[in-house]
mmCIF file with all atom_site columns, C-alpha atoms in Angstrom:
data_model
loop_
_atom_site.group_PDB
_atom_site.id
_atom_site.type_symbol
_atom_site.label_atom_id
_atom_site.label_alt_id
_atom_site.label_comp_id
_atom_site.label_asym_id
_atom_site.label_entity_id
_atom_site.label_seq_id
_atom_site.pdbx_PDB_ins_code
_atom_site.Cartn_x
_atom_site.Cartn_y
_atom_site.Cartn_z
_atom_site.occupancy
_atom_site.B_iso_or_equiv
_atom_site.pdbx_formal_charge
_atom_site.auth_seq_id
_atom_site.auth_comp_id
_atom_site.auth_asym_id
_atom_site.auth_atom_id
_atom_site.pdbx_PDB_model_num
ATOM 1   C CA . MET A 1 1   ? -0.834  -11.890 5.531   1.00 48.00 ? 1   MET A CA 1
ATOM 2   C CA . VAL A 1 2   ? -3.355  -12.541 2.868   1.00 48.00 ? 2   VAL A CA 1
ATOM 3   C CA . ALA A 1 3   ? -2.528  -14.077 -0.351  1.00 51.00 ? 3   ALA A CA 1
ATOM 4   C CA . ARG A 1 4   ? -3.209  -11.860 -3.274  1.00 49.00 ? 4   ARG A CA 1
ATOM 5   C CA . PRO A 1 5   ? -2.612  -12.685 -6.964  1.00 51.00 ? 5   PRO A CA 1
ATOM 6   C CA . PRO A 1 6   ? 0.514   -12.783 -8.614  1.00 51.00 ? 6   PRO A CA 1
ATOM 7   C CA . SER A 1 7   ? 0.944   -8.687  -10.328 1.00 52.00 ? 7   SER A CA 1
ATOM 8   C CA . PRO A 1 8   ? -0.020  -8.604  -14.248 1.00 66.00 ? 8   PRO A CA 1
ATOM 9   C CA . VAL A 1 9   ? 2.810   -6.260  -15.467 1.00 74.00 ? 9   VAL A CA 1
ATOM 10  C CA . SER A 1 10  ? 6.512   -7.991  -14.604 1.00 79.00 ? 10  SER A CA 1
ATOM 11  C CA . ILE A 1 11  ? 9.854   -6.226  -13.954 1.00 83.00 ? 11  ILE A CA 1
ATOM 12  C CA . PRO A 1 12  ? 12.801  -7.875  -16.598 1.00 80.00 ? 12  PRO A CA 1
ATOM 13  C CA . GLU A 1 13  ? 15.671  -7.465  -14.367 1.00 81.00 ? 13  GLU A CA 1
ATOM 14  C CA . ARG A 1 14  ? 18.108  -6.034  -16.738 1.00 83.00 ? 14  ARG A CA 1
ATOM 15  C CA . GLU A 1 15  ? 15.878  -2.445  -15.599 1.00 84.00 ? 15  GLU A CA 1
ATOM 16  C CA . VAL A 1 16  ? 16.039  -3.214  -12.773 1.00 86.00 ? 16  VAL A CA 1
ATOM 17  C CA . GLU A 1 17  ? 20.115  -2.080  -10.342 1.00 87.00 ? 17  GLU A CA 1
ATOM 18  C CA . LEU A 1 18  ? 20.690  -3.445  -7.365  1.00 87.00 ? 18  LEU A CA 1
ATOM 19  C CA . ILE A 1 19  ? 23.518  -2.120  -5.433  1.00 86.00 ? 19  ILE A CA 1
ATOM 20  C CA . ALA A 1 20  ? 25.168  -3.366  -2.823  1.00 86.00 ? 20  ALA A CA 1
ATOM 21  C CA . VAL A 1 21  ? 26.456  -1.239  0.021   1.00 84.00 ? 21  VAL A CA 1
ATOM 22  C CA . ARG A 1 22  ? 26.951  -1.246  4.247   1.00 80.00 ? 22  ARG A CA 1
ATOM 23  C CA . ALA A 1 23  ? 23.819  -1.552  6.596   1.00 76.00 ? 23  ALA A CA 1
ATOM 24  C CA . GLN A 1 24  ? 23.404  0.809   8.664   1.00 76.00 ? 24  GLN A CA 1
ATOM 25  C CA . GLY A 1 25  ? 22.807  0.453   12.194  1.00 68.00 ? 25  GLY A CA 1
ATOM 26  C CA . ALA A 1 26  ? 24.679  -2.123  15.277  1.00 65.00 ? 26  ALA A CA 1
ATOM 27  C CA . GLY A 1 27  ? 26.472  -5.197  12.849  1.00 62.00 ? 27  GLY A CA 1
ATOM 28  C CA . GLY A 1 28  ? 29.606  -6.273  15.792  1.00 65.00 ? 28  GLY A CA 1
ATOM 29  C CA . GLN A 1 29  ? 32.451  -6.992  14.052  1.00 66.00 ? 29  GLN A CA 1
ATOM 30  C CA . ASN A 1 30  ? 31.033  -7.814  10.172  1.00 64.00 ? 30  ASN A CA 1
ATOM 31  C CA . VAL A 1 31  ? 29.556  -4.428  10.049  1.00 63.00 ? 31  VAL A CA 1
ATOM 32  C CA . ASN A 1 32  ? 33.151  -1.933  8.565   1.00 65.00 ? 32  ASN A CA 1
ATOM 33  C CA . LYS A 1 33  ? 33.615  -5.656  5.982   1.00 68.00 ? 33  LYS A CA 1
ATOM 34  C CA . VAL A 1 34  ? 30.374  -6.601  4.940   1.00 71.00 ? 34  VAL A CA 1
ATOM 35  C CA . SER A 1 35  ? 28.048  -5.652  2.523   1.00 73.00 ? 35  SER A CA 1
ATOM 36  C CA . ASN A 1 36  ? 24.454  -5.986  2.830   1.00 84.00 ? 36  ASN A CA 1
ATOM 37  C CA . ALA A 1 37  ? 22.194  -3.912  2.504   1.00 86.00 ? 37  ALA A CA 1
ATOM 38  C CA . VAL A 1 38  ? 20.890  -3.529  -1.314  1.00 89.00 ? 38  VAL A CA 1
ATOM 39  C CA . HIS A 1 39  ? 19.903  -0.158  -2.627  1.00 90.00 ? 39  HIS A CA 1
ATOM 40  C CA . LEU A 1 40  ? 17.501  -0.540  -5.617  1.00 90.00 ? 40  LEU A CA 1
ATOM 41  C CA . ARG A 1 41  ? 16.989  1.481   -8.489  1.00 91.00 ? 41  ARG A CA 1
ATOM 42  C CA . PHE A 1 42  ? 14.401  1.465   -11.869 1.00 90.00 ? 42  PHE A CA 1
ATOM 43  C CA . ASP A 1 43  ? 14.069  4.597   -14.074 1.00 89.00 ? 43  ASP A CA 1
ATOM 44  C CA . ILE A 1 44  ? 10.331  4.869   -14.604 1.00 87.00 ? 44  ILE A CA 1
ATOM 45  C CA . ARG A 1 45  ? 10.648  6.161   -17.673 1.00 86.00 ? 45  ARG A CA 1
ATOM 46  C CA . ALA A 1 46  ? 12.817  4.009   -19.115 1.00 88.00 ? 46  ALA A CA 1
ATOM 47  C CA . SER A 1 47  ? 11.684  0.728   -17.973 1.00 86.00 ? 47  SER A CA 1
ATOM 48  C CA . SER A 1 48  ? 8.450   -1.535  -20.227 1.00 86.00 ? 48  SER A CA 1
ATOM 49  C CA . LEU A 1 49  ? 5.830   -0.417  -19.029 1.00 86.00 ? 49  LEU A CA 1
ATOM 50  C CA . PRO A 1 50  ? 2.839   0.370   -20.197 1.00 88.00 ? 50  PRO A CA 1
ATOM 51  C CA . GLU A 1 51  ? 2.373   4.469   -20.606 1.00 89.00 ? 51  GLU A CA 1
ATOM 52  C CA . ASP A 1 52  ? -0.956  3.931   -18.389 1.00 89.00 ? 52  ASP A CA 1
ATOM 53  C CA . LEU A 1 53  ? 1.373   2.669   -15.297 1.00 88.00 ? 53  LEU A CA 1
ATOM 54  C CA . LYS A 1 54  ? 3.990   4.619   -15.074 1.00 87.00 ? 54  LYS A CA 1
ATOM 55  C CA . ASP A 1 55  ? 2.311   8.266   -15.963 1.00 88.00 ? 55  ASP A CA 1
ATOM 56  C CA . ARG A 1 56  ? 0.432   7.243   -13.071 1.00 88.00 ? 56  ARG A CA 1
ATOM 57  C CA . LEU A 1 57  ? 3.705   5.991   -10.838 1.00 86.00 ? 57  LEU A CA 1
ATOM 58  C CA . LEU A 1 58  ? 5.037   9.116   -11.443 1.00 86.00 ? 58  LEU A CA 1
ATOM 59  C CA . ARG A 1 59  ? 2.048   10.913  -10.246 1.00 87.00 ? 59  ARG A CA 1
ATOM 60  C CA . TRP A 1 60  ? 1.549   8.044   -7.465  1.00 82.00 ? 60  TRP A CA 1
ATOM 61  C CA . GLY A 1 61  ? 2.685   10.404  -4.325  1.00 80.00 ? 61  GLY A CA 1
ATOM 62  C CA . ASP A 1 62  ? 4.707   7.925   -2.973  1.00 80.00 ? 62  ASP A CA 1
ATOM 63  C CA . ALA A 1 63  ? 8.749   9.049   -1.132  1.00 83.00 ? 63  ALA A CA 1
ATOM 64  C CA . ARG A 1 64  ? 10.976  5.963   -2.515  1.00 85.00 ? 64  ARG A CA 1
ATOM 65  C CA . VAL A 1 65  ? 10.528  7.425   -6.376  1.00 85.00 ? 65  VAL A CA 1
ATOM 66  C CA . SER A 1 66  ? 12.130  10.436  -6.934  1.00 85.00 ? 66  SER A CA 1
ATOM 67  C CA . ARG A 1 67  ? 11.036  14.533  -8.893  1.00 86.00 ? 67  ARG A CA 1
ATOM 68  C CA . THR A 1 68  ? 13.620  13.046  -11.505 1.00 88.00 ? 68  THR A CA 1
ATOM 69  C CA . GLY A 1 69  ? 11.270  9.768   -11.969 1.00 86.00 ? 69  GLY A CA 1
ATOM 70  C CA . VAL A 1 70  ? 13.320  6.929   -9.659  1.00 90.00 ? 70  VAL A CA 1
ATOM 71  C CA . ILE A 1 71  ? 12.215  4.212   -7.454  1.00 90.00 ? 71  ILE A CA 1
ATOM 72  C CA . VAL A 1 72  ? 14.366  4.551   -5.069  1.00 91.00 ? 72  VAL A CA 1
ATOM 73  C CA . ILE A 1 73  ? 14.604  1.226   -2.109  1.00 91.00 ? 73  ILE A CA 1
ATOM 74  C CA . LYS A 1 74  ? 16.645  0.336   0.904   1.00 91.00 ? 74  LYS A CA 1
ATOM 75  C CA . ALA A 1 75  ? 16.647  -3.161  2.108   1.00 89.00 ? 75  ALA A CA 1
ATOM 76  C CA . GLN A 1 76  ? 18.289  -3.540  5.141   1.00 87.00 ? 76  GLN A CA 1
ATOM 77  C CA . ALA A 1 77  ? 16.275  -5.543  7.353   1.00 85.00 ? 77  ALA A CA 1
ATOM 78  C CA . HIS A 1 78  ? 17.912  -9.134  6.655   1.00 85.00 ? 78  HIS A CA 1
ATOM 79  C CA . ARG A 1 79  ? 21.844  -9.988  7.571   1.00 80.00 ? 79  ARG A CA 1
ATOM 80  C CA . SER A 1 80  ? 22.229  -11.303 4.108   1.00 84.00 ? 80  SER A CA 1
ATOM 81  C CA . LEU A 1 81  ? 22.611  -9.610  1.163   1.00 86.00 ? 81  LEU A CA 1
ATOM 82  C CA . GLU A 1 82  ? 20.510  -12.107 -1.157  1.00 90.00 ? 82  GLU A CA 1
ATOM 83  C CA . MET A 1 83  ? 17.243  -11.757 1.489   1.00 91.00 ? 83  MET A CA 1
ATOM 84  C CA . ASN A 1 84  ? 17.893  -8.040  1.041   1.00 90.00 ? 84  ASN A CA 1
ATOM 85  C CA . ARG A 1 85  ? 17.627  -8.168  -2.446  1.00 91.00 ? 85  ARG A CA 1
ATOM 86  C CA . ALA A 1 86  ? 14.761  -10.378 -2.483  1.00 92.00 ? 86  ALA A CA 1
ATOM 87  C CA . GLU A 1 87  ? 13.115  -7.730  -0.301  1.00 93.00 ? 87  GLU A CA 1
ATOM 88  C CA . ALA A 1 88  ? 13.742  -5.150  -2.261  1.00 92.00 ? 88  ALA A CA 1
ATOM 89  C CA . LEU A 1 89  ? 12.586  -6.630  -5.198  1.00 92.00 ? 89  LEU A CA 1
ATOM 90  C CA . ALA A 1 90  ? 9.047   -7.789  -3.397  1.00 92.00 ? 90  ALA A CA 1
ATOM 91  C CA . ARG A 1 91  ? 8.358   -4.172  -2.233  1.00 91.00 ? 91  ARG A CA 1
ATOM 92  C CA . LEU A 1 92  ? 9.253   -2.759  -6.211  1.00 90.00 ? 92  LEU A CA 1
ATOM 93  C CA . HIS A 1 93  ? 6.522   -5.161  -7.248  1.00 91.00 ? 93  HIS A CA 1
ATOM 94  C CA . SER A 1 94  ? 4.342   -4.511  -4.603  1.00 91.00 ? 94  SER A CA 1
ATOM 95  C CA . LEU A 1 95  ? 5.023   -0.978  -5.184  1.00 89.00 ? 95  LEU A CA 1
ATOM 96  C CA . VAL A 1 96  ? 4.115   -1.596  -9.296  1.00 89.00 ? 96  VAL A CA 1
ATOM 97  C CA . ALA A 1 97  ? 1.143   -3.698  -8.167  1.00 89.00 ? 97  ALA A CA 1
ATOM 98  C CA . ALA A 1 98  ? -0.296  -1.451  -6.154  1.00 89.00 ? 98  ALA A CA 1
ATOM 99  C CA . ALA A 1 99  ? 0.097   1.198   -8.931  1.00 87.00 ? 99  ALA A CA 1
ATOM 100 C CA . ALA A 1 100 ? -1.758  -0.920  -11.968 1.00 88.00 ? 100 ALA A CA 1
ATOM 101 C CA . HIS A 1 101 ? -4.457  -1.793  -9.427  1.00 88.00 ? 101 HIS A CA 1
ATOM 102 C CA . ILE A 1 102 ? -7.763  0.388   -10.459 1.00 87.00 ? 102 ILE A CA 1
ATOM 103 C CA . PRO A 1 103 ? -10.318 0.826   -7.960  1.00 86.00 ? 103 PRO A CA 1
ATOM 104 C CA . LYS A 1 104 ? -13.099 -0.277  -9.446  1.00 91.00 ? 104 LYS A CA 1
ATOM 105 C CA . GLN A 1 105 ? -15.442 2.731   -9.751  1.00 93.00 ? 105 GLN A CA 1
ATOM 106 C CA . ARG A 1 106 ? -18.670 3.484   -7.202  1.00 92.00 ? 106 ARG A CA 1
ATOM 107 C CA . ARG A 1 107 ? -22.168 4.759   -8.199  1.00 94.00 ? 107 ARG A CA 1
ATOM 108 C CA . ALA A 1 108 ? -23.541 7.343   -6.163  1.00 94.00 ? 108 ALA A CA 1
ATOM 109 C CA . THR A 1 109 ? -26.935 5.403   -4.451  1.00 95.00 ? 109 THR A CA 1
ATOM 110 C CA . ARG A 1 110 ? -29.802 6.679   -2.489  1.00 96.00 ? 110 ARG A CA 1
ATOM 111 C CA . PRO A 1 111 ? -31.161 4.644   1.161   1.00 96.00 ? 111 PRO A CA 1
ATOM 112 C CA . THR A 1 112 ? -34.142 2.541   0.218   1.00 97.00 ? 112 THR A CA 1
ATOM 113 C CA . ARG A 1 113 ? -37.455 3.706   2.282   1.00 97.00 ? 113 ARG A CA 1
ATOM 114 C CA . ALA A 1 114 ? -37.494 0.148   3.717   1.00 98.00 ? 114 ALA A CA 1
ATOM 115 C CA . SER A 1 115 ? -33.317 0.815   5.900   1.00 97.00 ? 115 SER A CA 1
ATOM 116 C CA . LYS A 1 116 ? -34.869 4.872   6.596   1.00 97.00 ? 116 LYS A CA 1
ATOM 117 C CA . ARG A 1 117 ? -37.587 3.409   8.432   1.00 98.00 ? 117 ARG A CA 1
ATOM 118 C CA . ARG A 1 118 ? -35.022 0.355   10.107  1.00 98.00 ? 118 ARG A CA 1
ATOM 119 C CA . ARG A 1 119 ? -32.553 2.798   10.834  1.00 98.00 ? 119 ARG A CA 1
ATOM 120 C CA . LEU A 1 120 ? -34.866 5.572   12.110  1.00 98.00 ? 120 LEU A CA 1
ATOM 121 C CA . ASP A 1 121 ? -37.019 2.717   14.069  1.00 98.00 ? 121 ASP A CA 1
ATOM 122 C CA . GLU A 1 122 ? -33.863 1.635   15.394  1.00 98.00 ? 122 GLU A CA 1
ATOM 123 C CA . LYS A 1 123 ? -32.955 5.080   16.899  1.00 98.00 ? 123 LYS A CA 1
ATOM 124 C CA . ARG A 1 124 ? -36.125 5.054   18.312  1.00 98.00 ? 124 ARG A CA 1
ATOM 125 C CA . HIS A 1 125 ? -35.775 1.621   20.312  1.00 97.00 ? 125 HIS A CA 1
ATOM 126 C CA . ARG A 1 126 ? -32.616 2.866   21.684  1.00 97.00 ? 126 ARG A CA 1
ATOM 127 C CA . GLY A 1 127 ? -34.116 6.215   22.950  1.00 96.00 ? 127 GLY A CA 1
ATOM 128 C CA . ALA A 1 128 ? -36.653 4.008   25.049  1.00 95.00 ? 128 ALA A CA 1
ATOM 129 C CA . ILE A 1 129 ? -34.257 2.106   26.454  1.00 94.00 ? 129 ILE A CA 1
ATOM 130 C CA . LYS A 1 130 ? -32.709 5.222   27.795  1.00 94.00 ? 130 LYS A CA 1
ATOM 131 C CA . ALA A 1 131 ? -35.380 6.993   28.498  1.00 93.00 ? 131 ALA A CA 1
ATOM 132 C CA . GLN A 1 132 ? -35.748 3.996   30.858  1.00 91.00 ? 132 GLN A CA 1
ATOM 133 C CA . ARG A 1 133 ? -32.894 3.604   33.074  1.00 91.00 ? 133 ARG A CA 1
ATOM 134 C CA . ARG A 1 134 ? -33.708 7.504   33.505  1.00 87.00 ? 134 ARG A CA 1
ATOM 135 C CA . ASP A 1 135 ? -36.904 6.581   35.105  1.00 70.00 ? 135 ASP A CA 1
ATOM 136 C CA . SER A 1 136 ? -36.226 4.179   37.401  1.00 64.00 ? 136 SER A CA 1
ATOM 137 C CA . GLY A 1 137 ? -32.933 5.833   38.742  1.00 56.00 ? 137 GLY A CA 1
ATOM 138 C CA . SER A 1 138 ? -35.069 8.503   40.603  1.00 55.00 ? 138 SER A CA 1
ATOM 139 C CA . GLU A 1 139 ? -36.374 7.575   43.380  1.00 54.00 ? 139 GLU A CA 1
#
């Protein structure tokens, strides 16, 4: 995994709502007693994020962003509540960082005459190799 630089946008913890719920799936004797999954809710519109980032998040088209502008993340991969809480926060930060990243504008370019010539020379060379294979096989 490639280490990314930290997100330039910070999310205050008071804007994030974390709720402990029971995890789904097998869990043995503790399955009905321990609430170790985490529901994270983050209201985009009420947050202190910059306005352009809020707009990008709302238009993101991610299933985790509801129509009302609330990000809902459920983390239940780990057995401990703390690890699930950390994973949910990490997923939120990566979602916000992905929305904050503005891709560089692509500038349309045209291939140079030399690159066109190299491409066509290579095609001719490949064709010649294949033609030699055909010729030697018909004896």
